[in-house]
Amino acid sequence: MKIFRGSIIVTIIALAIAYFYAGLNGLFITGILAVLEVSLSMDNAIVNARILEKMNHFWRGIFLTVGILVAVVGMRLIFPLLIVGISARINPIEALQLALAKGDPSQAGTYGYILHHSHPQIAAFGGMFLLMLSLEFFFDERAHSWLKIPEKLLKWIGYFPSANVIISIVALMIAAQGAHNPSAAIFAGILGILSFLLVNGLGHVMSQHQPGAGTGEAVLATGKAALSLFLYLEVIDASFSFDGVIGAFAITNDPIIILLGLGVIGAMFVRSLTLYLVAKGTLNELVYLEHGAHWAIMALAVFILVSIHVEIGEAVTGLTGAVLIGLSFLSSVLYNRKH
């Protein structure tokens, strides 16, 4: 309760704001968005926890303060406004006015329509980053294997130089075929790949200069190493947000309700869940849980890329992730009983 107390308080305040802003309907939709965000973000919390446990208490605090501002204000408010502004060639203030106009999202020129029209580029960027993230995990040496055959196959493929980049570029070329603007989707996807390589490479360089690196000594990251991990964490968190932000417009086109439901409540609970996993050492106790999360991330990346052509509901992506994580949890419990 100590870890989740802040999230509960923020939830009460956010629901109260939603009620005074849009009445019972606004309160109801905010609650739906919050439940969806929390229930579908378990894989995000697991990946975040593995990175966060490498940071000291100061940087964990930065994750809960600066990080939450980036997640709430940056990804759930400013990011959609920028996408709409760039697509419609209007400034952010005009984009905000367009958003608050609450026009029919299916009509050309409305906020929801413009944002939905930009979905292929957003999906290409986020899908590539998440695909690179999941492949990187399975290409590395692991003490345990959960799904033996596919994980051993991926590990074998990972021995080939630049296999991660090659597979991702091929997937991007296939996904971009037939898109409304293939060149824009490919460009966005290349940016996603470059973002992963840059942030991941920066993390490796910084970690080599961390005290205790290469000695087997468990040392929490500080300074530049912690900063690189924090940047890596924020980019990962942002990539998980893309489909949720776009998908929210299927429920409501009100940016304030989306901000309250997905951002304020959802992001706070995901961060509390991340801290809980770190505090309890859950990932070390449940040996297959991280594997399940990365299989869920790979599935999410595939669904995001497929959504460039076919609309896929959040229920499909969420249930797939939940099943994979649930099975990995069950497998971990059985493994612990056996050993």
Tab-separated table of C-alpha atoms in Angstrom, residues 39-333:
chain	number	residue	atom	x	y	z
A	39	SER	CA	-4.303	-3.894	-17.390
A	40	LEU	CA	-2.531	-3.791	-20.767
A	41	SER	CA	0.775	-2.387	-19.477
A	42	MET	CA	2.102	-5.311	-17.444
A	43	ASP	CA	4.792	-6.001	-20.042
A	44	ASN	CA	5.835	-2.351	-19.875
A	45	ALA	CA	6.135	-2.513	-16.076
A	46	ILE	CA	8.229	-5.715	-16.209
A	47	VAL	CA	10.708	-4.244	-18.704
A	48	ASN	CA	10.843	-0.966	-16.768
A	49	ALA	CA	11.507	-2.846	-13.526
A	50	ARG	CA	14.512	-4.698	-14.952
A	51	ILE	CA	16.078	-1.377	-15.970
A	52	LEU	CA	15.030	0.520	-12.854
A	53	GLU	CA	16.589	-2.021	-10.481
A	54	LYS	CA	19.981	-1.019	-11.907
A	55	MET	CA	19.510	2.602	-10.767
A	56	ASN	CA	20.119	4.118	-7.356
A	57	HIS	CA	17.366	5.739	-5.259
A	58	PHE	CA	18.034	9.225	-6.657
A	59	TRP	CA	17.411	8.134	-10.245
A	60	ARG	CA	14.398	6.086	-9.230
A	61	GLY	CA	13.043	9.350	-7.841
A	62	ILE	CA	13.777	11.071	-11.163
A	63	PHE	CA	11.809	8.297	-12.881
A	64	LEU	CA	8.829	9.069	-10.644
A	65	THR	CA	9.020	12.862	-11.089
A	66	VAL	CA	10.567	13.929	-14.385
A	67	GLY	CA	9.655	10.573	-15.946
A	68	ILE	CA	5.994	10.873	-15.028
A	69	LEU	CA	5.865	14.389	-16.511
A	70	VAL	CA	7.304	13.061	-19.771
A	71	ALA	CA	4.789	10.199	-19.795
A	72	VAL	CA	1.752	12.290	-18.865
A	73	VAL	CA	2.332	15.700	-20.432
A	74	GLY	CA	4.778	14.683	-23.148
A	75	MET	CA	3.302	11.492	-24.579
A	76	ARG	CA	-0.398	11.888	-23.742
A	77	LEU	CA	-0.812	15.600	-24.532
A	78	ILE	CA	2.089	17.246	-26.374
A	79	PHE	CA	2.939	14.295	-28.639
A	80	PRO	CA	-0.578	14.033	-30.213
A	81	LEU	CA	-0.691	17.833	-30.579
A	82	LEU	CA	2.666	17.832	-32.391
A	83	ILE	CA	1.572	15.017	-34.701
A	84	VAL	CA	-1.652	16.862	-35.561
A	85	GLY	CA	0.195	20.171	-35.929
A	86	ILE	CA	2.796	18.733	-38.302
A	87	SER	CA	0.221	16.773	-40.324
A	88	ALA	CA	-2.208	19.695	-40.653
A	89	ARG	CA	0.573	22.323	-40.813
A	90	ILE	CA	-0.828	24.306	-37.921
A	91	ASN	CA	0.793	25.500	-34.697
A	92	PRO	CA	0.303	23.633	-31.371
A	93	ILE	CA	-2.175	26.228	-30.072
A	94	GLU	CA	-4.399	25.756	-33.110
A	95	ALA	CA	-4.020	21.977	-32.726
A	96	LEU	CA	-5.189	22.252	-29.103
A	97	GLN	CA	-8.166	24.377	-30.151
A	98	LEU	CA	-8.994	21.779	-32.793
A	99	ALA	CA	-8.785	19.040	-30.155
A	100	LEU	CA	-11.064	20.860	-27.746
A	101	ALA	CA	-13.598	21.463	-30.520
A	102	LYS	CA	-14.616	17.792	-30.130
A	103	GLY	CA	-15.619	17.317	-33.740
A	104	ASP	CA	-16.578	13.953	-35.193
A	105	PRO	CA	-13.258	12.016	-35.352
A	106	SER	CA	-14.353	10.335	-38.605
A	107	GLN	CA	-14.662	13.671	-40.438
A	108	ALA	CA	-11.713	15.078	-42.398
A	109	GLY	CA	-10.035	18.022	-40.687
A	110	THR	CA	-10.927	17.028	-37.125
A	111	TYR	CA	-8.316	16.280	-34.454
A	112	GLY	CA	-9.049	12.562	-34.238
A	113	TYR	CA	-9.101	12.151	-38.020
A	114	ILE	CA	-5.722	13.870	-38.485
A	115	LEU	CA	-4.133	11.838	-35.702
A	116	HIS	CA	-5.554	8.598	-37.081
A	117	HIS	CA	-4.290	9.566	-40.546
A	118	SER	CA	-0.750	9.790	-39.083
A	119	HIS	CA	-1.006	6.301	-37.584
A	120	PRO	CA	1.224	4.498	-40.159
A	121	GLN	CA	4.237	6.683	-39.322
A	122	ILE	CA	3.641	6.404	-35.574
A	123	ALA	CA	3.154	2.637	-35.837
A	124	ALA	CA	6.312	2.220	-37.913
A	125	PHE	CA	8.438	4.095	-35.370
A	126	GLY	CA	7.011	2.380	-32.295
A	127	GLY	CA	6.831	-1.052	-33.925
A	128	MET	CA	10.482	-0.962	-34.986
A	129	PHE	CA	11.703	0.167	-31.575
A	130	LEU	CA	9.747	-2.545	-29.752
A	131	LEU	CA	10.774	-5.237	-32.252
A	132	MET	CA	14.437	-4.299	-31.780
A	133	LEU	CA	13.938	-4.379	-28.012
A	134	SER	CA	12.428	-7.873	-27.973
A	135	LEU	CA	14.954	-9.343	-30.426
A	136	GLU	CA	17.850	-7.889	-28.423
A	137	PHE	CA	16.600	-9.741	-25.347
A	138	PHE	CA	16.366	-13.136	-27.042
A	139	PHE	CA	19.682	-12.734	-28.898
A	140	ASP	CA	21.559	-12.349	-25.592
A	141	GLU	CA	22.810	-15.212	-23.436
A	142	ARG	CA	20.176	-16.189	-20.833
A	143	ALA	CA	20.463	-18.454	-17.817
A	144	HIS	CA	16.998	-19.872	-18.538
A	145	SER	CA	14.867	-20.558	-21.608
A	146	TRP	CA	11.091	-20.545	-21.379
A	147	LEU	CA	9.841	-21.465	-24.881
A	148	LYS	CA	12.773	-23.761	-25.652
A	149	ILE	CA	12.634	-24.194	-29.433
A	150	PRO	CA	11.854	-20.612	-30.592
A	151	GLU	CA	14.189	-19.057	-28.018
A	152	LYS	CA	17.072	-21.367	-28.994
A	153	LEU	CA	16.368	-20.546	-32.662
A	154	LEU	CA	16.433	-16.804	-31.964
A	155	LYS	CA	19.636	-17.199	-29.951
A	156	TRP	CA	21.219	-19.043	-32.882
A	157	ILE	CA	20.085	-16.314	-35.326
A	158	GLY	CA	21.524	-13.709	-32.969
A	159	TYR	CA	25.047	-15.004	-33.605
A	160	PHE	CA	24.837	-13.521	-37.125
A	161	PRO	CA	26.292	-9.959	-37.168
A	162	SER	CA	23.636	-7.217	-37.159
A	163	ALA	CA	20.825	-9.803	-37.215
A	164	ASN	CA	18.615	-7.464	-35.183
A	165	VAL	CA	18.881	-4.635	-37.711
A	166	ILE	CA	18.494	-6.931	-40.736
A	167	ILE	CA	15.317	-8.581	-39.417
A	168	SER	CA	13.822	-5.230	-38.395
A	169	ILE	CA	14.493	-3.583	-41.775
A	170	VAL	CA	12.973	-6.543	-43.629
A	171	ALA	CA	9.896	-6.379	-41.361
A	172	LEU	CA	9.651	-2.631	-41.976
A	173	MET	CA	9.834	-3.017	-45.768
A	174	ILE	CA	7.063	-5.626	-45.676
A	175	ALA	CA	4.868	-3.569	-43.316
A	176	ALA	CA	5.247	-0.374	-45.349
A	177	GLN	CA	4.056	-1.984	-48.593
A	178	GLY	CA	0.627	-0.673	-49.482
A	179	ALA	CA	0.631	2.004	-46.770
A	180	HIS	CA	-0.961	5.369	-47.586
A	181	ASN	CA	2.516	6.944	-47.679
A	182	PRO	CA	5.135	4.147	-47.797
A	183	SER	CA	8.149	6.479	-47.875
A	184	ALA	CA	6.957	8.311	-44.730
A	185	ALA	CA	6.334	5.013	-42.931
A	186	ILE	CA	9.787	3.686	-43.903
A	187	PHE	CA	11.436	6.927	-42.787
A	188	ALA	CA	9.641	6.777	-39.423
A	189	GLY	CA	10.591	3.109	-39.019
A	190	ILE	CA	14.268	3.865	-39.745
A	191	LEU	CA	14.098	6.579	-37.076
A	192	GLY	CA	12.730	3.965	-34.652
A	193	ILE	CA	15.636	1.626	-35.425
A	194	LEU	CA	18.188	4.434	-35.103
A	195	SER	CA	16.627	5.558	-31.813
A	196	PHE	CA	17.010	2.076	-30.351
A	197	LEU	CA	20.604	1.723	-31.578
A	198	LEU	CA	21.523	5.171	-30.250
A	199	VAL	CA	19.953	4.802	-26.818
A	200	ASN	CA	21.001	1.162	-26.387
A	201	GLY	CA	24.556	1.898	-27.571
A	202	LEU	CA	24.790	4.877	-25.246
A	203	GLY	CA	23.762	2.648	-22.360
A	204	HIS	CA	26.478	0.101	-23.159
A	205	VAL	CA	29.174	2.812	-23.416
A	206	MET	CA	28.134	4.469	-20.166
A	207	SER	CA	27.904	1.166	-18.265
A	208	GLN	CA	31.515	0.342	-19.158
A	209	HIS	CA	32.662	3.397	-17.211
A	210	GLN	CA	30.525	2.519	-14.185
A	211	PRO	CA	32.451	1.489	-11.020
A	212	GLY	CA	32.399	-2.292	-10.675
A	213	ALA	CA	31.749	-2.880	-14.395
A	214	GLY	CA	33.368	-6.086	-15.603
A	215	THR	CA	34.178	-7.292	-12.083
A	216	GLY	CA	30.949	-9.117	-11.379
A	217	GLU	CA	30.237	-6.637	-8.601
A	218	ALA	CA	26.595	-5.543	-8.378
A	219	VAL	CA	26.742	-1.735	-8.443
A	220	LEU	CA	23.766	0.568	-8.938
A	221	ALA	CA	24.212	2.957	-11.856
A	222	THR	CA	24.944	6.591	-11.066
A	223	GLY	CA	25.911	9.692	-13.030
A	224	LYS	CA	26.195	9.311	-16.798
A	225	ALA	CA	25.421	5.585	-16.675
A	226	ALA	CA	22.176	6.233	-14.799
A	227	LEU	CA	21.312	9.092	-17.166
A	228	SER	CA	21.700	6.796	-20.186
A	229	LEU	CA	19.519	4.150	-18.501
A	230	PHE	CA	16.918	6.818	-17.728
A	231	LEU	CA	16.857	7.965	-21.380
A	232	TYR	CA	16.568	4.336	-22.481
A	233	LEU	CA	13.697	3.843	-20.040
A	234	GLU	CA	11.849	6.929	-21.290
A	235	VAL	CA	12.137	5.925	-24.953
A	236	ILE	CA	10.856	2.432	-24.129
A	237	ASP	CA	7.993	3.914	-22.114
A	238	ALA	CA	7.145	6.243	-24.990
A	239	SER	CA	7.140	3.370	-27.500
A	240	PHE	CA	4.635	1.472	-25.367
A	241	SER	CA	2.403	4.561	-25.341
A	242	PHE	CA	1.961	4.958	-29.100
A	243	ASP	CA	-0.755	2.364	-29.658
A	244	GLY	CA	-2.582	3.327	-26.469
A	245	VAL	CA	-2.764	7.021	-27.379
A	246	ILE	CA	-4.018	6.314	-30.901
A	247	GLY	CA	-6.384	3.579	-29.697
A	248	ALA	CA	-7.913	5.880	-27.087
A	249	PHE	CA	-9.498	7.941	-29.860
A	250	ALA	CA	-11.704	4.949	-30.657
A	251	ILE	CA	-13.309	5.602	-27.259
A	252	THR	CA	-13.171	9.399	-27.038
A	253	ASN	CA	-11.599	12.279	-28.971
A	254	ASP	CA	-11.378	14.537	-25.929
A	255	PRO	CA	-7.649	15.099	-25.188
A	256	ILE	CA	-8.341	16.088	-21.566
A	257	ILE	CA	-10.159	12.829	-20.792
A	258	ILE	CA	-7.406	10.857	-22.552
A	259	LEU	CA	-4.785	12.752	-20.544
A	260	LEU	CA	-6.570	11.967	-17.270
A	261	GLY	CA	-7.293	8.305	-18.030
A	262	LEU	CA	-4.195	7.123	-19.909
A	263	GLY	CA	-1.704	9.610	-18.547
A	264	VAL	CA	-2.437	10.665	-15.002
A	265	ILE	CA	-4.041	7.468	-13.676
A	266	GLY	CA	-2.592	4.878	-16.052
A	267	ALA	CA	1.003	6.122	-16.064
A	268	MET	CA	1.041	6.536	-12.273
A	269	PHE	CA	-0.155	2.974	-11.650
A	270	VAL	CA	2.315	1.532	-14.179
A	271	ARG	CA	5.125	3.320	-12.338
A	272	SER	CA	3.900	2.109	-8.964
A	273	LEU	CA	3.702	-1.426	-10.336
A	274	THR	CA	7.268	-1.055	-11.637
A	275	LEU	CA	8.495	0.019	-8.191
A	276	TYR	CA	6.629	-2.879	-6.594
A	277	LEU	CA	8.352	-5.390	-8.886
A	278	VAL	CA	11.737	-3.842	-8.025
A	279	ALA	CA	11.083	-3.711	-4.275
A	280	LYS	CA	9.902	-7.325	-4.098
A	281	GLY	CA	12.596	-8.702	-6.423
A	282	THR	CA	9.849	-10.381	-8.421
A	283	LEU	CA	11.855	-10.725	-11.631
A	284	ASN	CA	14.573	-12.695	-9.841
A	285	GLU	CA	12.055	-14.969	-8.121
A	286	LEU	CA	9.971	-15.650	-11.245
A	287	VAL	CA	12.603	-16.696	-13.770
A	288	TYR	CA	10.350	-16.829	-16.854
A	289	LEU	CA	8.357	-13.647	-16.244
A	290	GLU	CA	10.771	-11.457	-18.180
A	291	HIS	CA	10.684	-13.917	-21.080
A	292	GLY	CA	6.887	-13.724	-21.163
A	293	ALA	CA	7.038	-9.921	-21.158
A	294	HIS	CA	9.419	-9.835	-24.130
A	295	TRP	CA	7.303	-12.333	-26.086
A	296	ALA	CA	4.372	-9.990	-25.360
A	297	ILE	CA	6.466	-7.052	-26.596
A	298	MET	CA	7.307	-8.912	-29.805
A	299	ALA	CA	3.619	-9.698	-30.319
A	300	LEU	CA	2.777	-6.026	-29.670
A	301	ALA	CA	5.396	-4.921	-32.211
A	302	VAL	CA	3.916	-7.271	-34.825
A	303	PHE	CA	0.362	-6.098	-34.084
A	304	ILE	CA	1.451	-2.455	-34.332
A	305	LEU	CA	3.067	-3.054	-37.732
A	306	VAL	CA	0.046	-5.009	-38.976
A	307	SER	CA	-2.200	-2.146	-37.811
A	308	ILE	CA	-0.695	-0.013	-40.591
A	309	HIS	CA	-3.031	-1.957	-42.907
A	310	VAL	CA	-5.649	-3.560	-40.642
A	311	GLU	CA	-7.239	-2.001	-37.574
A	312	ILE	CA	-6.510	-4.140	-34.506
A	313	GLY	CA	-8.342	-3.465	-31.253
A	314	GLU	CA	-6.508	-3.020	-27.982
A	315	ALA	CA	-8.411	-6.019	-26.635
A	316	VAL	CA	-6.491	-8.294	-29.038
A	317	THR	CA	-3.060	-6.911	-28.178
A	318	GLY	CA	-3.878	-6.709	-24.484
A	319	LEU	CA	-5.262	-10.233	-24.203
A	320	THR	CA	-2.314	-11.674	-26.140
A	321	GLY	CA	0.139	-9.966	-23.804
A	322	ALA	CA	-1.850	-10.980	-20.730
A	323	VAL	CA	-1.947	-14.645	-21.809
A	324	LEU	CA	1.807	-14.733	-22.515
A	325	ILE	CA	2.699	-13.074	-19.216
A	326	GLY	CA	0.204	-15.236	-17.332
A	327	LEU	CA	1.657	-18.431	-18.799
A	328	SER	CA	5.206	-17.299	-18.023
A	329	PHE	CA	4.126	-16.559	-14.443
A	330	LEU	CA	2.591	-20.018	-14.096
A	331	SER	CA	5.700	-21.636	-15.598
A	332	SER	CA	7.873	-19.713	-13.138
A	333	VAL	CA	5.821	-20.914	-10.162
